[in-house]
Coordinates of N, CA and C and ligand atoms in Angstrom, one line a residue:
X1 N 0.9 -1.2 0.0 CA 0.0 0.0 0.0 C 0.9 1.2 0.0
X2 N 0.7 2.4 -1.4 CA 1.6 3.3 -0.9 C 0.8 4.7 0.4
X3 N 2.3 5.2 0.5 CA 1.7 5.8 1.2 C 1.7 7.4 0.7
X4 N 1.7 7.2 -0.3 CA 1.2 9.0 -1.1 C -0.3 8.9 -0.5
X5 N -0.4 11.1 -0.3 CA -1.9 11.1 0.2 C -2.6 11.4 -0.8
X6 N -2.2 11.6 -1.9 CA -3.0 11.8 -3.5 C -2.3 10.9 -4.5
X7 N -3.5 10.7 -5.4 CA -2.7 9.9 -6.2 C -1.7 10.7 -7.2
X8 N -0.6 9.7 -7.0 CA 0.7 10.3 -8.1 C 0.4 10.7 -9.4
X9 N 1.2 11.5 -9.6 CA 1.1 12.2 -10.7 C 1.5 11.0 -12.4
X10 N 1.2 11.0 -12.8 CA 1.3 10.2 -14.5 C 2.3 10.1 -15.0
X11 N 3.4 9.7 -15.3 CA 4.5 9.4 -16.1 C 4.1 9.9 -17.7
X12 N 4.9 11.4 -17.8 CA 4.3 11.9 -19.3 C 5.1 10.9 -20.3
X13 N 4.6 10.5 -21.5 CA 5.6 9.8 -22.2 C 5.2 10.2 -24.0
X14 N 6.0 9.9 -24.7 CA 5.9 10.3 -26.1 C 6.0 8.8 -26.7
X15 N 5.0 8.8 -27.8 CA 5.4 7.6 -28.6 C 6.4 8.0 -29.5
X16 N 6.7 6.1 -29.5 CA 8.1 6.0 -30.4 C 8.2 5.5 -32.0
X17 N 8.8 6.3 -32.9 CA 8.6 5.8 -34.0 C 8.6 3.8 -33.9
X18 N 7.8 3.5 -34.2 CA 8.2 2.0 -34.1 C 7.8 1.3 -32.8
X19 N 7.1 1.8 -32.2 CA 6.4 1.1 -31.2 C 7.0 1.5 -29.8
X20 N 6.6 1.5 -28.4 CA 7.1 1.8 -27.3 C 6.8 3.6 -27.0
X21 N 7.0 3.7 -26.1 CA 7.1 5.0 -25.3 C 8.4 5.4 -24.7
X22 N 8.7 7.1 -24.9 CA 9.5 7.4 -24.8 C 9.4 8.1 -23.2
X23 N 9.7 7.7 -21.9 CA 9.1 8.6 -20.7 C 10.1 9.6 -20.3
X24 N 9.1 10.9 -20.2 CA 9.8 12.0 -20.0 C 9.8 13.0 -18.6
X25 N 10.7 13.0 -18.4 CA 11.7 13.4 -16.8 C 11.4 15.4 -16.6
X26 N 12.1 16.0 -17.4 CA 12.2 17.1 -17.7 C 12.1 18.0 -19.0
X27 N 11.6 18.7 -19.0 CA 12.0 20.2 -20.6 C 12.6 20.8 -20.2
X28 N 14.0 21.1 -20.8 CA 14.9 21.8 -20.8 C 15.3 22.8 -22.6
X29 N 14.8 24.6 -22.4 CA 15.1 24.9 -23.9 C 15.7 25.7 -23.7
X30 N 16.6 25.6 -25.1 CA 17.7 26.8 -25.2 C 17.0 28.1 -26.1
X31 N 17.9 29.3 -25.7 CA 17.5 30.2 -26.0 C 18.4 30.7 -26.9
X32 N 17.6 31.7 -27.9 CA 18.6 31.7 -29.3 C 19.7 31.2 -29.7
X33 N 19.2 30.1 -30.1 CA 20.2 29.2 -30.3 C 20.7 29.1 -31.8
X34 N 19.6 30.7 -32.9 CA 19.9 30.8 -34.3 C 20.6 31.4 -34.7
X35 N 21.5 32.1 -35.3 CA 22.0 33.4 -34.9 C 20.8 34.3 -36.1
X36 N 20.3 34.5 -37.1 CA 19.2 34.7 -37.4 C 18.0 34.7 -36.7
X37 N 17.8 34.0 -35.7 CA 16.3 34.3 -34.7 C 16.9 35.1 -34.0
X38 N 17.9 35.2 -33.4 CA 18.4 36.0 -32.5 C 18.7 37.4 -32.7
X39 N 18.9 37.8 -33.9 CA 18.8 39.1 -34.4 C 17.3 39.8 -34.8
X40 N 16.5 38.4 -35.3 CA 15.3 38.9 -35.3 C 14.5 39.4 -34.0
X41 N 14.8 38.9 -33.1 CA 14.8 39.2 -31.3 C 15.1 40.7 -31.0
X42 N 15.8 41.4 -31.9 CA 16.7 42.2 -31.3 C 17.8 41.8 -30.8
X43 N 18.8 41.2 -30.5 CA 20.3 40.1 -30.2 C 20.9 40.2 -30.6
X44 N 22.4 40.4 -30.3 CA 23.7 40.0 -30.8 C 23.8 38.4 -30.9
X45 N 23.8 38.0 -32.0 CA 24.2 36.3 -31.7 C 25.4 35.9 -31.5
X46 N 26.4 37.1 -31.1 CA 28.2 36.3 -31.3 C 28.6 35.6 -30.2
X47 N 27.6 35.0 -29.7 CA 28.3 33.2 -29.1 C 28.6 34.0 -27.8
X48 N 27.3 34.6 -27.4 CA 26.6 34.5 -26.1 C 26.5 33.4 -25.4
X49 N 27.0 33.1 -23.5 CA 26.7 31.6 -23.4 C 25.5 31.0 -23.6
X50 N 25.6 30.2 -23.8 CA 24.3 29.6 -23.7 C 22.8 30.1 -22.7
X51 N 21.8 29.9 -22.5 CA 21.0 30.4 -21.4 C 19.8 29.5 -21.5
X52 N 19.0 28.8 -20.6 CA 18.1 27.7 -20.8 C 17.1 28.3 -20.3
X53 N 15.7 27.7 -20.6 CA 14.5 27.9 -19.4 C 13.3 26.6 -19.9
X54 N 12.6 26.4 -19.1 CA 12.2 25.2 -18.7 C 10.7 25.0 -19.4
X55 N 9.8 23.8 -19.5 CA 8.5 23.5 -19.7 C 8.6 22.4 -18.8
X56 N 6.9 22.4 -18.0 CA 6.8 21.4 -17.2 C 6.7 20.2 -18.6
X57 N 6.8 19.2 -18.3 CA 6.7 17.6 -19.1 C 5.3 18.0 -19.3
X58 N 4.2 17.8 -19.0 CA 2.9 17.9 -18.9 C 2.4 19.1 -20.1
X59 N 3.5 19.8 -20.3 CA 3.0 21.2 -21.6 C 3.4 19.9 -22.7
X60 N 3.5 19.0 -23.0 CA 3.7 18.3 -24.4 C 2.3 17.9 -24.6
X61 N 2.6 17.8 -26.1 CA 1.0 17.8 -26.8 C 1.5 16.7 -27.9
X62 N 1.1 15.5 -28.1 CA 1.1 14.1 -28.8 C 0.3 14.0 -29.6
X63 N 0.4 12.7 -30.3 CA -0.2 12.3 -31.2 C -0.9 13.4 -32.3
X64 N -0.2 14.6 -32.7 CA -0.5 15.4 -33.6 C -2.2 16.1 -33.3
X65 N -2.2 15.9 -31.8 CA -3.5 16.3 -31.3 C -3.7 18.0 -32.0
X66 N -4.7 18.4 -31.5 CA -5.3 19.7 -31.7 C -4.9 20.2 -30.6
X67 N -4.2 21.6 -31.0 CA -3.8 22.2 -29.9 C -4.6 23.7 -29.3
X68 N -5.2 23.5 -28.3 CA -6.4 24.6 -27.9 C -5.3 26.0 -27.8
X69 N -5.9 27.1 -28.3 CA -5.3 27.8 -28.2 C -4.9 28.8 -26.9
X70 N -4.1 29.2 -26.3 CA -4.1 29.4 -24.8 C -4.9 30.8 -24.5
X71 N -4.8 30.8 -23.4 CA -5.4 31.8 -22.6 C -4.5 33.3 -22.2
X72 N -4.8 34.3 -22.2 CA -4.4 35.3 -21.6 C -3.2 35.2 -22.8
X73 N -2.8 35.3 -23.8 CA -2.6 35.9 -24.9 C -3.0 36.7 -26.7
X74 N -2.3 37.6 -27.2 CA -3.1 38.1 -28.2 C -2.0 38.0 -29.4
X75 N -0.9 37.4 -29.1 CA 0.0 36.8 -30.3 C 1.1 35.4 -29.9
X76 N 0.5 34.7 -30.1 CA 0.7 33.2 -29.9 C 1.5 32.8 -31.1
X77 N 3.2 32.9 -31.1 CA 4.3 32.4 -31.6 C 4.9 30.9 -31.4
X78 N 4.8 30.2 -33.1 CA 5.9 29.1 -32.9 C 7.0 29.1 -33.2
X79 N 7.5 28.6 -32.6 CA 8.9 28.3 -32.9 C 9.0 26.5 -33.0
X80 N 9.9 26.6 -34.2 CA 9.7 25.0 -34.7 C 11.5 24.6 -33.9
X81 N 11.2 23.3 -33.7 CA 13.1 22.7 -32.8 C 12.8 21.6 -33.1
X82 N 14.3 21.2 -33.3 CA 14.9 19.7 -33.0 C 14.7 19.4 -31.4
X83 N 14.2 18.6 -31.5 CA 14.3 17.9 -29.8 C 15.3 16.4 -29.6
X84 N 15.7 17.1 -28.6 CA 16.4 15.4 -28.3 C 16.5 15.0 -26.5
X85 N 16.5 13.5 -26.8 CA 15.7 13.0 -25.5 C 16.7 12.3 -25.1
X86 N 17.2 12.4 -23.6 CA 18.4 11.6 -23.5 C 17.7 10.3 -22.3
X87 N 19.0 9.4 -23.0 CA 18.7 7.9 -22.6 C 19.8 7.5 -20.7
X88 N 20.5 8.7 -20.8 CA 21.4 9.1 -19.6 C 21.9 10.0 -19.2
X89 N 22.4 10.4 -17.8 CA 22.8 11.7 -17.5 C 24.2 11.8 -17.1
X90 N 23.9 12.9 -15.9 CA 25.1 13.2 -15.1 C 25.5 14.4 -15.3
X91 N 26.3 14.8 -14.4 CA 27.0 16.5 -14.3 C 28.3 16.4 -15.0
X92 N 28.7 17.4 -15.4 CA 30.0 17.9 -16.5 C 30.3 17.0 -16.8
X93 N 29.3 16.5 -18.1 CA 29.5 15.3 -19.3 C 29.9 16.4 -20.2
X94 N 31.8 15.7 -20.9 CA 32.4 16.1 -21.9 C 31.2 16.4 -23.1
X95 N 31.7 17.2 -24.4 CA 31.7 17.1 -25.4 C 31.6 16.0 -25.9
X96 N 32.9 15.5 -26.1 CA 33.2 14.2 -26.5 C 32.5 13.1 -26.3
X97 N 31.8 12.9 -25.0 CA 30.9 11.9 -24.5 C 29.6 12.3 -24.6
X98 N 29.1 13.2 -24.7 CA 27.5 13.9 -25.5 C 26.7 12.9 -25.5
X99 N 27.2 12.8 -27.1 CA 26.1 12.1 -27.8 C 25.7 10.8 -27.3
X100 N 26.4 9.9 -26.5 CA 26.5 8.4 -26.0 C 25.1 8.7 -24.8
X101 N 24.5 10.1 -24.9 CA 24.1 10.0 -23.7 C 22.4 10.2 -24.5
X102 N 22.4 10.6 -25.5 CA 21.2 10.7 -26.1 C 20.8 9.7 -27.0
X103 N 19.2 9.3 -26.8 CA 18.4 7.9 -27.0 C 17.7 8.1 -28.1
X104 N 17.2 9.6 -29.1 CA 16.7 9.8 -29.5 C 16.1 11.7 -30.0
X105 N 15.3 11.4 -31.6 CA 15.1 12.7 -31.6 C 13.6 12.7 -31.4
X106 N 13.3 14.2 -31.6 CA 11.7 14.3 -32.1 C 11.8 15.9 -32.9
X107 N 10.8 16.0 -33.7 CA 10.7 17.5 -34.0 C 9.3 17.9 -33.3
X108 N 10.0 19.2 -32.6 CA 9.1 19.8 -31.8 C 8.6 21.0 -31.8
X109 N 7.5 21.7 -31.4 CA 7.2 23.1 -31.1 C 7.0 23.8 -30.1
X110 N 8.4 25.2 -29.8 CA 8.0 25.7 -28.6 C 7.2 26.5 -28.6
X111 N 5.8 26.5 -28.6 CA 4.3 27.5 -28.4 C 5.0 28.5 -27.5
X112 N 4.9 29.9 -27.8 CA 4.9 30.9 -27.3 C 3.9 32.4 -26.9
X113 N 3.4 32.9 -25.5 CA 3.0 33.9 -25.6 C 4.0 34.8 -25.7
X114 N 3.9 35.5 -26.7 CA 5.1 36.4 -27.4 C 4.6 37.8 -26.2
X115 N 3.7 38.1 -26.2 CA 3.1 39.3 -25.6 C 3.7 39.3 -24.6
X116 N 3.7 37.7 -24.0 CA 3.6 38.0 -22.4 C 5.3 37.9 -22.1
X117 N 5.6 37.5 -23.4 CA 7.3 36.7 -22.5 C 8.1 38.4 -23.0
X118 N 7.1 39.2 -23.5 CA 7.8 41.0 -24.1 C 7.9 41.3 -22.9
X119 N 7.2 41.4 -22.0 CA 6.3 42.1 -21.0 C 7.2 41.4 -19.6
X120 N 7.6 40.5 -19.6 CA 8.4 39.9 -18.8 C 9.4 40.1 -19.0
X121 N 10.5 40.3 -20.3 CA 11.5 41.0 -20.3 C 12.0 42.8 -19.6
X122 N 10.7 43.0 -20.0 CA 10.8 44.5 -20.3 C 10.9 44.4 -18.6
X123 N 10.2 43.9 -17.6 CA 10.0 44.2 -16.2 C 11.1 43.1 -15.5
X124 N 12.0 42.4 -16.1 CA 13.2 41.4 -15.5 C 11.9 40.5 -15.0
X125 N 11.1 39.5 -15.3 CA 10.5 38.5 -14.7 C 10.7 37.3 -15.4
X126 N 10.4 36.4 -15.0 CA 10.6 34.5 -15.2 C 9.9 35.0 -16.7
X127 N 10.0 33.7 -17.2 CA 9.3 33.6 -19.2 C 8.4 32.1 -18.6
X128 N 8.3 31.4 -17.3 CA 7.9 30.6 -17.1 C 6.2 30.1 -17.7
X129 N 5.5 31.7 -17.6 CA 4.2 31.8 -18.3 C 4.1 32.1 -19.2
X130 N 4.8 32.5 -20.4 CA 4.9 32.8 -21.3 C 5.5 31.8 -22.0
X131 N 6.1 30.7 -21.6 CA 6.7 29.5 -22.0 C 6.1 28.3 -21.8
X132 N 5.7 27.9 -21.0 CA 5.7 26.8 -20.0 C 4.3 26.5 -20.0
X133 N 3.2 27.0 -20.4 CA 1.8 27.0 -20.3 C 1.2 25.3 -20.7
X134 N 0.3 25.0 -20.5 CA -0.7 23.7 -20.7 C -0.5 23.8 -22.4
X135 N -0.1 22.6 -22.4 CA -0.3 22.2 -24.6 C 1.2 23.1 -25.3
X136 N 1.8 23.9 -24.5 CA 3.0 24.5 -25.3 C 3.7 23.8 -25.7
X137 N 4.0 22.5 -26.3 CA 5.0 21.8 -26.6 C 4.4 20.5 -27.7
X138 N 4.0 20.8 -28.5 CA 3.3 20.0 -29.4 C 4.8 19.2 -30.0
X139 N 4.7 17.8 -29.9 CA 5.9 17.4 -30.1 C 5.2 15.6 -31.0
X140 N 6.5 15.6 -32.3 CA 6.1 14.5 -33.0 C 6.9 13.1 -32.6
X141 N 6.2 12.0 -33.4 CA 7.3 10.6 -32.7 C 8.4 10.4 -32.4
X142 N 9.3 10.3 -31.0 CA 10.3 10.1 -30.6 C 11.4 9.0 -32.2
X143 N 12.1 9.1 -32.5 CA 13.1 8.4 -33.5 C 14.1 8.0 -32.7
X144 N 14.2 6.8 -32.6 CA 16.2 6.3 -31.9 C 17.0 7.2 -32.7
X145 N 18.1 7.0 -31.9 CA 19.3 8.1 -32.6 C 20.2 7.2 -33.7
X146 N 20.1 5.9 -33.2 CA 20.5 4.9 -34.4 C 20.0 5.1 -35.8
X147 N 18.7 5.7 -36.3 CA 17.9 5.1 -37.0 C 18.6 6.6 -38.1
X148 N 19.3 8.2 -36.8 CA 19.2 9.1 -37.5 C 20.7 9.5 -38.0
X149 N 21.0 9.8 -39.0 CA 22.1 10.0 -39.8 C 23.1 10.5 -39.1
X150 N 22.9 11.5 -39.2 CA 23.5 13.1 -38.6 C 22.6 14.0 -38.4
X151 N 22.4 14.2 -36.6 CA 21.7 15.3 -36.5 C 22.3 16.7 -36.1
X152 N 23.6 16.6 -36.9 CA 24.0 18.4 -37.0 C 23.9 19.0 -37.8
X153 N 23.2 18.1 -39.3 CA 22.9 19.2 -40.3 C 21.4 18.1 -41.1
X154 N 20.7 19.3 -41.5 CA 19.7 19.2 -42.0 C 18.8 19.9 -42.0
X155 N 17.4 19.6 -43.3 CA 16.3 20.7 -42.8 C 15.7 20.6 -41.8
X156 N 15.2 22.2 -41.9 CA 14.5 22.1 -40.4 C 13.0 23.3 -41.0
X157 N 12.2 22.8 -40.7 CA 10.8 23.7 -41.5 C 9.7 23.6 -41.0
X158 N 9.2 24.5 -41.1 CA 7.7 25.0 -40.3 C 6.7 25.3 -41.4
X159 N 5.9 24.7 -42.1 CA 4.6 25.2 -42.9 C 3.7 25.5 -41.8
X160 N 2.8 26.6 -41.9 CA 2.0 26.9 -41.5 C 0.5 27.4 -42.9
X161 N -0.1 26.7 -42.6 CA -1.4 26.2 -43.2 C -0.5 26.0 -45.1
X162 N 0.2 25.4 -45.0 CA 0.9 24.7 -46.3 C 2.1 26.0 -46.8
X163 N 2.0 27.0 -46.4 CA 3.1 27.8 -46.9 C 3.9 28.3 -45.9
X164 N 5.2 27.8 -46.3 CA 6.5 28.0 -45.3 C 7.1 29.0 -44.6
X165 N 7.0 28.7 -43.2 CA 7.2 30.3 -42.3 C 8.9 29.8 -42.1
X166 N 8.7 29.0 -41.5 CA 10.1 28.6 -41.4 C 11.4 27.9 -41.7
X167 N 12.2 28.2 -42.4 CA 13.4 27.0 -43.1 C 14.9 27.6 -43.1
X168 N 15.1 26.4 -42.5 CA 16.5 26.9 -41.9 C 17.8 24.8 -41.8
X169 N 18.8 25.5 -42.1 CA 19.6 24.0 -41.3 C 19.9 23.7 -40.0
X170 N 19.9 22.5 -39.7 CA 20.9 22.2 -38.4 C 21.7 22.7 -37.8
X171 N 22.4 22.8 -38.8 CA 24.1 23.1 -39.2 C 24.4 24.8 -38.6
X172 N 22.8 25.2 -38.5 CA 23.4 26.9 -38.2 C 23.0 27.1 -37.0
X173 N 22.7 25.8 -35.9 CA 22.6 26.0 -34.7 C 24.2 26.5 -34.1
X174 N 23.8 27.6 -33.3 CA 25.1 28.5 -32.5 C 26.0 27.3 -31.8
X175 N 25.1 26.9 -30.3 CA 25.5 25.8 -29.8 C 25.1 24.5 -30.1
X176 N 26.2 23.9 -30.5 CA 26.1 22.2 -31.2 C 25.1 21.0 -30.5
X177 N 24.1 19.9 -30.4 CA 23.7 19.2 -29.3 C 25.0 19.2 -28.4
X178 N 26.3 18.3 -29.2 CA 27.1 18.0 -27.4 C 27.6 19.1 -27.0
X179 N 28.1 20.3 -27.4 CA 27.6 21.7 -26.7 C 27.0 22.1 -25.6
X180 N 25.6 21.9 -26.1 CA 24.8 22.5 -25.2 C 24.0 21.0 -24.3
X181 N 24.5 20.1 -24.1 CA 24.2 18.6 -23.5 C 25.5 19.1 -22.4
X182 N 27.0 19.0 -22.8 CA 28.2 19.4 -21.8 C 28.0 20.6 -21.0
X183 N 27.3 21.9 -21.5 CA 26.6 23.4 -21.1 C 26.1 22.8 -19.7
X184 N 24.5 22.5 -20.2 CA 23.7 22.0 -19.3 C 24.0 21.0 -18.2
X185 N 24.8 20.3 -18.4 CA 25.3 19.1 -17.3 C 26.2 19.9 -16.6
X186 N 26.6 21.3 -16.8 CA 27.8 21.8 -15.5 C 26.2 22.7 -14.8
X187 N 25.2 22.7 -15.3 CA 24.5 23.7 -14.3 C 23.1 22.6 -13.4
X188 N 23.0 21.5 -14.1 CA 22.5 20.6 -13.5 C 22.6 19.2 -13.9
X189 N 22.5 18.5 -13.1 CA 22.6 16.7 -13.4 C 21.7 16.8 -14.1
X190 N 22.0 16.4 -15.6 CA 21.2 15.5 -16.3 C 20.5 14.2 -16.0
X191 N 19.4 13.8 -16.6 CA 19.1 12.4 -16.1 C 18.4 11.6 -17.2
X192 N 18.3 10.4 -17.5 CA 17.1 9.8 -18.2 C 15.9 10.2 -18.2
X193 N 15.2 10.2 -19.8 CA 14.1 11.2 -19.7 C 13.9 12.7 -20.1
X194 N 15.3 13.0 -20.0 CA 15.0 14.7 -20.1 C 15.4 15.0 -20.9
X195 N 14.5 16.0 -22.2 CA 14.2 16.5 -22.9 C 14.7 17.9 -23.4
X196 N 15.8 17.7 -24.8 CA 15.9 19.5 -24.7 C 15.1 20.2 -25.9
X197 N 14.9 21.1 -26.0 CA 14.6 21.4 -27.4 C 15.6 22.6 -27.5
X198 N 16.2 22.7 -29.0 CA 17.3 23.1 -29.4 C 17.5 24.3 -30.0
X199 N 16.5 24.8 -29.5 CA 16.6 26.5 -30.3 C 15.3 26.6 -31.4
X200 N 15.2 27.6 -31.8 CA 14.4 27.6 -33.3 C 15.1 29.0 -34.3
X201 N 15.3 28.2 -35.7 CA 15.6 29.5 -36.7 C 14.8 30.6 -36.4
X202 N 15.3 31.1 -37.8 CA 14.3 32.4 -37.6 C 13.0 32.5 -38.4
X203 N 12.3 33.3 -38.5 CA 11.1 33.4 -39.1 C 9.8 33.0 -38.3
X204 N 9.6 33.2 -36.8 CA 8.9 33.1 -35.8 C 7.9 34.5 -35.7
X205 N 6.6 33.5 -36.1 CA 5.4 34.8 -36.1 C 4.1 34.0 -35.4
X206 N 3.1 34.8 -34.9 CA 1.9 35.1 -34.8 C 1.4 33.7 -35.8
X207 N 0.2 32.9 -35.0 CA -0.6 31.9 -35.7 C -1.9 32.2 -34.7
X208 N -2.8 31.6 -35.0 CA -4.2 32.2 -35.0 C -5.0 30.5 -35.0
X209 N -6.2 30.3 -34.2 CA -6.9 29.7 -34.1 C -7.4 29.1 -35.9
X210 N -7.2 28.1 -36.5 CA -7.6 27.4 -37.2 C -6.2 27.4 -37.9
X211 N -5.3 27.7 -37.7 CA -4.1 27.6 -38.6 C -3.7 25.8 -38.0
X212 N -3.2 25.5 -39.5 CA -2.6 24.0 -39.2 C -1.1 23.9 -39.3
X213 N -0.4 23.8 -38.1 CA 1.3 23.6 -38.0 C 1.9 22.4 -38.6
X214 N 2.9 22.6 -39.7 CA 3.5 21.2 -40.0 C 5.0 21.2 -40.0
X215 N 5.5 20.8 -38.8 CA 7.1 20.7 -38.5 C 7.9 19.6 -39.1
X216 N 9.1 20.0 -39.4 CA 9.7 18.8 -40.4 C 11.1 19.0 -40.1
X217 N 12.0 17.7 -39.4 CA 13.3 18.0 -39.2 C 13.7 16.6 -40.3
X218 N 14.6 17.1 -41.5 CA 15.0 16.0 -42.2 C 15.9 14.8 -41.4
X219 N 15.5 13.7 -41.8 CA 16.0 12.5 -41.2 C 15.4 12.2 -39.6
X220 N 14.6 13.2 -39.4 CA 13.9 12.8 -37.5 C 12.3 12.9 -38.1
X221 N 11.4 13.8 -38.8 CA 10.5 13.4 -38.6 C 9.6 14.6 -38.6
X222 N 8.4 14.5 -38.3 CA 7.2 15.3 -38.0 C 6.4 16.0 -36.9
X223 N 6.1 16.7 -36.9 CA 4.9 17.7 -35.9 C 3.7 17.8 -36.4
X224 N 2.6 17.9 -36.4 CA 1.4 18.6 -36.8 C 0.8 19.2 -35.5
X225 N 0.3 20.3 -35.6 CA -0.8 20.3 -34.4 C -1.6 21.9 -35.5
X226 N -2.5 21.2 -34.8 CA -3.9 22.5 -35.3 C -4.6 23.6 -34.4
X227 N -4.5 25.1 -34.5 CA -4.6 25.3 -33.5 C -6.4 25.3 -33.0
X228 N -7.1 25.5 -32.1 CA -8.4 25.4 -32.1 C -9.2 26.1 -30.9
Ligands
LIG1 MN1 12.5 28.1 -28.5

């Protein structure tokens, strides 16, 4: 008999290309990680350190569901990412040992209240609500990392209702995955389960209730979500 006084919370998990579930620990995202979005931002992109901020596990949105459109904003931005899901952790994991630590990718979307995360800058406050909200993480089938070529270069694309907002390579991410995997492991233990998403290019705008999102990372895979 346990002895929790409520019942525990659900094990979030992502399906896997090919059968199985992917269970997820933490969201962990990097921030201008384009040097193109980052000027679009207003940014200097010249290899700033890195800087992260978080989604609860529970903002993922699966199975290419319909994504309700959120609350208490009036310009709701995507940003299209490579995601990758690691199969192990630890604190100040080399470069060199990175990749040995990640199980897989996904292409993902970091949903944004653009309004609210302005408004939070402008006053020094968290981006936690402006980021981190219920459904902000519309994310497609997890892929083993065996199955994927090379995920430091490739396309990376956002159609929104069939015409292309977003297209950009891999290759022009600032910080590299084992980069920003070695980054992250000196500011917290990594662990199995946890989730990064890797930046998004540029060309991040305003989508609107009935627009349909279609994310595409060459050799990982797909997103859809609709918004509603
Ligand atoms: Mn992002």
């Amino acid at each position: 008999m346990s002895a929790y006084v409520i019942e525990p919370p659900k094990t979030v998990s992502i399906p896997v290309a090919g059968g199985g579930e992917f269970p997820v620990r933490r969201i962990f995202c990097v921030g201008r990680n384009y040097a193109a979005h980052a000027r679009e931002m207003g940014h200097d992109p010249d290899r700033e350190a890195p800087f992260f901020f978080c989604k609860p596990a529970d903002a993922l949105l699966t199975g290419d569901a319909d994504m309700p459109y959120p609350t208490e904003t009036a310009d709701l931005h995507h940003e299209m990412e490579l995601v990758v899901g690691l199969k192990s952790g630890g604190s100040d994991i080399t470069e060199a040992d990175a990749m040995s630590h990640v199980w897989g990718y996904a292409a993902g979307l970091d949903m944004t209240r653009r309004d609210m995360q302005g408004e939070a800058k402008k006053l020094g406050r968290p981006w936690d609500m402006a980021k981190g909200f219920d459904h902000s993480a519309p994310i497609g089938l997890m892929v083993p990392a065996s199955t994927v070529a090379d995920s430091s270069k490739g396309l990376i694309e956002l159609k929104v209702n069939g015409k292309i907002r977003q297209s950009s390579d891999l290759s022009f991410l600032i910080w590299s995955i084992p980069e920003t995997i070695a980054y992250l492991s000196k500011l917290v233990r990594l662990e199995a389960g946890d989730l990064i998403f890797t930046g998004t290019p540029e060309g991040v705008a305003a989508c609107v209730r009935g627009d349909v999102l279609e994310g595409t990372v060459a050799g990982v895979g797909t997103v859809r979500a609709k918004l509603v």
